[in-house]
């Protein structure tokens, strides 16, 4: 039942375009999930980067939002854009324009599978951190989503 869910960690659209140096944690700042994400990335030696596209308001435009509306703290983890020598955000934008949902969006594309494995590790650490915590995730005091939808 929905009342038994303590958190939603959305794993969607894993991009493996370059090595994973950072993640974007859409919505983490609204709840104690931010600490779970911070702990996971620290363990792997990567970092959390700020939302590079705040104007898109992705936290309320992706699959975690129905959970948010039921009062469940949520985070949407996304591969970061720190691609070292290349502009990762531009690489992502080109991929969105030229590959995403086209016939080229198949298993023949060049993937960085190690980045995919690293991203899976981040998610595993976040999920196990939440599952093993003594307290369930909570909305931050005074947070809009917690005030509007929260169950804490």
PDB file of C-alpha atoms in Angstrom:
ATOM      1  CA  UNK A   1       0.000   0.000   0.000  1.00  0.00           C
ATOM      2  CA  UNK A   2       1.083   3.562  -0.648  1.00  0.00           C
ATOM      3  CA  UNK A   3       1.329   4.263   3.097  1.00  0.00           C
ATOM      4  CA  UNK A   4       4.149   1.735   3.357  1.00  0.00           C
ATOM      5  CA  UNK A   5       6.364   3.543   0.837  1.00  0.00           C
ATOM      6  CA  UNK A   6       9.009   5.667   2.536  1.00  0.00           C
ATOM      7  CA  UNK A   7      10.739   7.172  -0.510  1.00  0.00           C
ATOM      8  CA  UNK A   8      10.825   7.204  -4.283  1.00  0.00           C
ATOM      9  CA  UNK A   9      14.235   7.039  -5.923  1.00  0.00           C
ATOM     10  CA  UNK A  10      13.568   7.488  -9.619  1.00  0.00           C
ATOM     11  CA  UNK A  11      15.970   5.723 -11.954  1.00  0.00           C
ATOM     12  CA  UNK A  12      15.036   6.762 -15.469  1.00  0.00           C
ATOM     13  CA  UNK A  13      16.865   7.556 -18.697  1.00  0.00           C
ATOM     14  CA  UNK A  14      20.354   6.471 -17.686  1.00  0.00           C
ATOM     15  CA  UNK A  15      22.809   8.208 -19.990  1.00  0.00           C
ATOM     16  CA  UNK A  16      26.161   6.596 -20.564  1.00  0.00           C
ATOM     17  CA  UNK A  17      27.735   9.224 -22.787  1.00  0.00           C
ATOM     18  CA  UNK A  18      30.936   9.791 -20.779  1.00  0.00           C
ATOM     19  CA  UNK A  19      32.556   8.743 -17.486  1.00  0.00           C
ATOM     20  CA  UNK A  20      30.435   9.470 -14.420  1.00  0.00           C
ATOM     21  CA  UNK A  21      32.061  12.293 -12.461  1.00  0.00           C
ATOM     22  CA  UNK A  22      28.889  13.757 -10.982  1.00  0.00           C
ATOM     23  CA  UNK A  23      25.148  13.291 -10.652  1.00  0.00           C
ATOM     24  CA  UNK A  24      22.254  15.714 -10.581  1.00  0.00           C
ATOM     25  CA  UNK A  25      19.775  14.876  -7.829  1.00  0.00           C
ATOM     26  CA  UNK A  26      16.544  16.570  -8.880  1.00  0.00           C
ATOM     27  CA  UNK A  27      14.396  17.211  -5.816  1.00  0.00           C
ATOM     28  CA  UNK A  28      16.906  16.018  -3.207  1.00  0.00           C
ATOM     29  CA  UNK A  29      17.062  19.472  -1.635  1.00  0.00           C
ATOM     30  CA  UNK A  30      13.440  19.158  -0.534  1.00  0.00           C
ATOM     31  CA  UNK A  31      13.972  16.302   1.917  1.00  0.00           C
ATOM     32  CA  UNK A  32      16.418  14.292   3.980  1.00  0.00           C
ATOM     33  CA  UNK A  33      17.136  12.306   0.803  1.00  0.00           C
ATOM     34  CA  UNK A  34      19.739  14.989   0.083  1.00  0.00           C
ATOM     35  CA  UNK A  35      21.884  13.490   2.864  1.00  0.00           C
ATOM     36  CA  UNK A  36      21.441   9.977   1.460  1.00  0.00           C
ATOM     37  CA  UNK A  37      22.604  11.138  -1.965  1.00  0.00           C
ATOM     38  CA  UNK A  38      25.543  13.086  -0.488  1.00  0.00           C
ATOM     39  CA  UNK A  39      26.696  10.021   1.430  1.00  0.00           C
ATOM     40  CA  UNK A  40      26.480   7.792  -1.655  1.00  0.00           C
ATOM     41  CA  UNK A  41      28.452  10.074  -3.959  1.00  0.00           C
ATOM     42  CA  UNK A  42      31.083  10.681  -1.296  1.00  0.00           C
ATOM     43  CA  UNK A  43      31.655   6.944  -0.994  1.00  0.00           C
ATOM     44  CA  UNK A  44      32.218   6.707  -4.760  1.00  0.00           C
ATOM     45  CA  UNK A  45      34.397   9.812  -5.005  1.00  0.00           C
ATOM     46  CA  UNK A  46      32.060  11.764  -7.265  1.00  0.00           C
ATOM     47  CA  UNK A  47      29.895  14.779  -6.496  1.00  0.00           C
ATOM     48  CA  UNK A  48      26.401  16.206  -6.772  1.00  0.00           C
ATOM     49  CA  UNK A  49      26.113  19.062  -9.246  1.00  0.00           C
ATOM     50  CA  UNK A  50      23.370  21.683  -9.253  1.00  0.00           C
ATOM     51  CA  UNK A  51      20.465  21.442 -11.663  1.00  0.00           C
ATOM     52  CA  UNK A  52      21.878  22.741 -14.966  1.00  0.00           C
ATOM     53  CA  UNK A  53      18.391  23.277 -16.406  1.00  0.00           C
ATOM     54  CA  UNK A  54      16.276  24.783 -13.594  1.00  0.00           C
ATOM     55  CA  UNK A  55      13.953  26.410 -16.106  1.00  0.00           C
ATOM     56  CA  UNK A  56      12.707  22.935 -17.110  1.00  0.00           C
ATOM     57  CA  UNK A  57      11.518  22.180 -13.538  1.00  0.00           C
ATOM     58  CA  UNK A  58      12.245  18.479 -14.046  1.00  0.00           C
ATOM     59  CA  UNK A  59      11.367  17.548 -10.467  1.00  0.00           C
ATOM     60  CA  UNK A  60       7.679  18.053 -11.226  1.00  0.00           C
ATOM     61  CA  UNK A  61       7.889  16.785 -14.807  1.00  0.00           C
ATOM     62  CA  UNK A  62       9.110  13.249 -14.328  1.00  0.00           C
ATOM     63  CA  UNK A  63       7.902   9.921 -12.974  1.00  0.00           C
ATOM     64  CA  UNK A  64       8.552  10.721  -9.303  1.00  0.00           C
ATOM     65  CA  UNK A  65       5.986  13.525  -9.152  1.00  0.00           C
ATOM     66  CA  UNK A  66       2.911  11.297  -8.583  1.00  0.00           C
ATOM     67  CA  UNK A  67       4.749   9.970  -5.510  1.00  0.00           C
ATOM     68  CA  UNK A  68       5.496  13.521  -4.349  1.00  0.00           C
ATOM     69  CA  UNK A  69       1.790  14.327  -4.632  1.00  0.00           C
ATOM     70  CA  UNK A  70       1.101  11.376  -2.313  1.00  0.00           C
ATOM     71  CA  UNK A  71       3.507  12.867   0.246  1.00  0.00           C
ATOM     72  CA  UNK A  72       6.456  10.570  -0.466  1.00  0.00           C
ATOM     73  CA  UNK A  73       9.896  12.239  -0.435  1.00  0.00           C
ATOM     74  CA  UNK A  74      11.457  11.669  -3.838  1.00  0.00           C
ATOM     75  CA  UNK A  75      14.625  12.194  -5.806  1.00  0.00           C
ATOM     76  CA  UNK A  76      15.342  11.813  -9.511  1.00  0.00           C
ATOM     77  CA  UNK A  77      18.989  10.889  -9.986  1.00  0.00           C
ATOM     78  CA  UNK A  78      20.473  11.760 -13.345  1.00  0.00           C
ATOM     79  CA  UNK A  79      23.941  11.300 -14.818  1.00  0.00           C
ATOM     80  CA  UNK A  80      25.874  14.538 -14.432  1.00  0.00           C
ATOM     81  CA  UNK A  81      27.361  16.695 -17.145  1.00  0.00           C
ATOM     82  CA  UNK A  82      30.995  16.889 -16.000  1.00  0.00           C
ATOM     83  CA  UNK A  83      32.607  15.181 -18.969  1.00  0.00           C
ATOM     84  CA  UNK A  84      36.125  16.454 -18.423  1.00  0.00           C
ATOM     85  CA  UNK A  85      37.530  17.909 -21.628  1.00  0.00           C
ATOM     86  CA  UNK A  86      34.208  18.070 -23.456  1.00  0.00           C
ATOM     87  CA  UNK A  87      31.047  20.025 -22.663  1.00  0.00           C
ATOM     88  CA  UNK A  88      28.794  17.350 -21.182  1.00  0.00           C
ATOM     89  CA  UNK A  89      25.676  19.507 -21.303  1.00  0.00           C
ATOM     90  CA  UNK A  90      26.215  20.220 -24.997  1.00  0.00           C
ATOM     91  CA  UNK A  91      26.863  16.512 -25.594  1.00  0.00           C
ATOM     92  CA  UNK A  92      23.547  15.751 -23.847  1.00  0.00           C
ATOM     93  CA  UNK A  93      21.704  18.421 -25.865  1.00  0.00           C
ATOM     94  CA  UNK A  94      23.073  17.003 -29.127  1.00  0.00           C
ATOM     95  CA  UNK A  95      22.034  13.509 -28.055  1.00  0.00           C
ATOM     96  CA  UNK A  96      18.527  14.766 -27.250  1.00  0.00           C
ATOM     97  CA  UNK A  97      18.262  16.515 -30.640  1.00  0.00           C
ATOM     98  CA  UNK A  98      19.792  13.803 -32.801  1.00  0.00           C
ATOM     99  CA  UNK A  99      19.310  10.444 -31.068  1.00  0.00           C
ATOM    100  CA  UNK A 100      16.599  10.454 -28.381  1.00  0.00           C
ATOM    101  CA  UNK A 101      13.441   8.715 -29.638  1.00  0.00           C
ATOM    102  CA  UNK A 102      14.820   8.372 -33.164  1.00  0.00           C
ATOM    103  CA  UNK A 103      15.786   5.177 -34.998  1.00  0.00           C
ATOM    104  CA  UNK A 104      19.361   5.862 -33.789  1.00  0.00           C
ATOM    105  CA  UNK A 105      18.209   5.418 -30.160  1.00  0.00           C
ATOM    106  CA  UNK A 106      19.233   1.770 -30.046  1.00  0.00           C
ATOM    107  CA  UNK A 107      21.914  -0.512 -28.649  1.00  0.00           C
ATOM    108  CA  UNK A 108      24.292   0.348 -31.489  1.00  0.00           C
ATOM    109  CA  UNK A 109      25.164   3.740 -29.984  1.00  0.00           C
ATOM    110  CA  UNK A 110      28.480   4.256 -28.253  1.00  0.00           C
ATOM    111  CA  UNK A 111      27.929   3.638 -24.543  1.00  0.00           C
ATOM    112  CA  UNK A 112      30.280   4.101 -21.615  1.00  0.00           C
ATOM    113  CA  UNK A 113      29.236   0.973 -19.733  1.00  0.00           C
ATOM    114  CA  UNK A 114      31.542   1.763 -16.814  1.00  0.00           C
ATOM    115  CA  UNK A 115      29.581   4.999 -16.354  1.00  0.00           C
ATOM    116  CA  UNK A 116      26.396   2.936 -16.308  1.00  0.00           C
ATOM    117  CA  UNK A 117      27.861   0.637 -13.657  1.00  0.00           C
ATOM    118  CA  UNK A 118      28.953   3.646 -11.579  1.00  0.00           C
ATOM    119  CA  UNK A 119      25.493   5.167 -11.869  1.00  0.00           C
ATOM    120  CA  UNK A 120      23.946   1.885 -10.727  1.00  0.00           C
ATOM    121  CA  UNK A 121      26.330   1.906  -7.739  1.00  0.00           C
ATOM    122  CA  UNK A 122      25.203   5.420  -6.769  1.00  0.00           C
ATOM    123  CA  UNK A 123      21.577   4.328  -6.887  1.00  0.00           C
ATOM    124  CA  UNK A 124      22.325   1.155  -4.917  1.00  0.00           C
ATOM    125  CA  UNK A 125      24.062   3.164  -2.188  1.00  0.00           C
ATOM    126  CA  UNK A 126      21.197   5.664  -1.984  1.00  0.00           C
ATOM    127  CA  UNK A 127      18.575   2.919  -1.805  1.00  0.00           C
ATOM    128  CA  UNK A 128      20.445   0.833   0.779  1.00  0.00           C
ATOM    129  CA  UNK A 129      21.178   3.964   2.813  1.00  0.00           C
ATOM    130  CA  UNK A 130      17.470   4.793   2.914  1.00  0.00           C
ATOM    131  CA  UNK A 131      16.485   1.173   3.604  1.00  0.00           C
ATOM    132  CA  UNK A 132      18.963   0.804   6.467  1.00  0.00           C
ATOM    133  CA  UNK A 133      18.337   4.186   8.084  1.00  0.00           C
ATOM    134  CA  UNK A 134      16.729   4.275  11.500  1.00  0.00           C
ATOM    135  CA  UNK A 135      14.263   6.945  10.379  1.00  0.00           C
ATOM    136  CA  UNK A 136      12.238   7.185   7.206  1.00  0.00           C
ATOM    137  CA  UNK A 137      13.024  10.102   4.869  1.00  0.00           C
ATOM    138  CA  UNK A 138      11.312  13.359   5.773  1.00  0.00           C
ATOM    139  CA  UNK A 139      10.465  16.535   3.957  1.00  0.00           C
ATOM    140  CA  UNK A 140      12.543  19.478   5.119  1.00  0.00           C
ATOM    141  CA  UNK A 141      10.829  21.823   7.549  1.00  0.00           C
ATOM    142  CA  UNK A 142       8.962  24.539   5.671  1.00  0.00           C
ATOM    143  CA  UNK A 143       9.510  22.935   2.269  1.00  0.00           C
ATOM    144  CA  UNK A 144       6.780  23.674  -0.279  1.00  0.00           C
ATOM    145  CA  UNK A 145       6.250  20.023  -1.246  1.00  0.00           C
ATOM    146  CA  UNK A 146       6.297  18.853   2.351  1.00  0.00           C
ATOM    147  CA  UNK A 147       3.817  21.534   3.384  1.00  0.00           C
ATOM    148  CA  UNK A 148       1.545  20.891   0.422  1.00  0.00           C
ATOM    149  CA  UNK A 149       1.664  17.105   0.189  1.00  0.00           C
ATOM    150  CA  UNK A 150       3.751  15.775   3.093  1.00  0.00           C
ATOM    151  CA  UNK A 151       2.882  13.082   5.558  1.00  0.00           C
ATOM    152  CA  UNK A 152       5.572  13.774   8.210  1.00  0.00           C
TER     153      UNK A 152
END
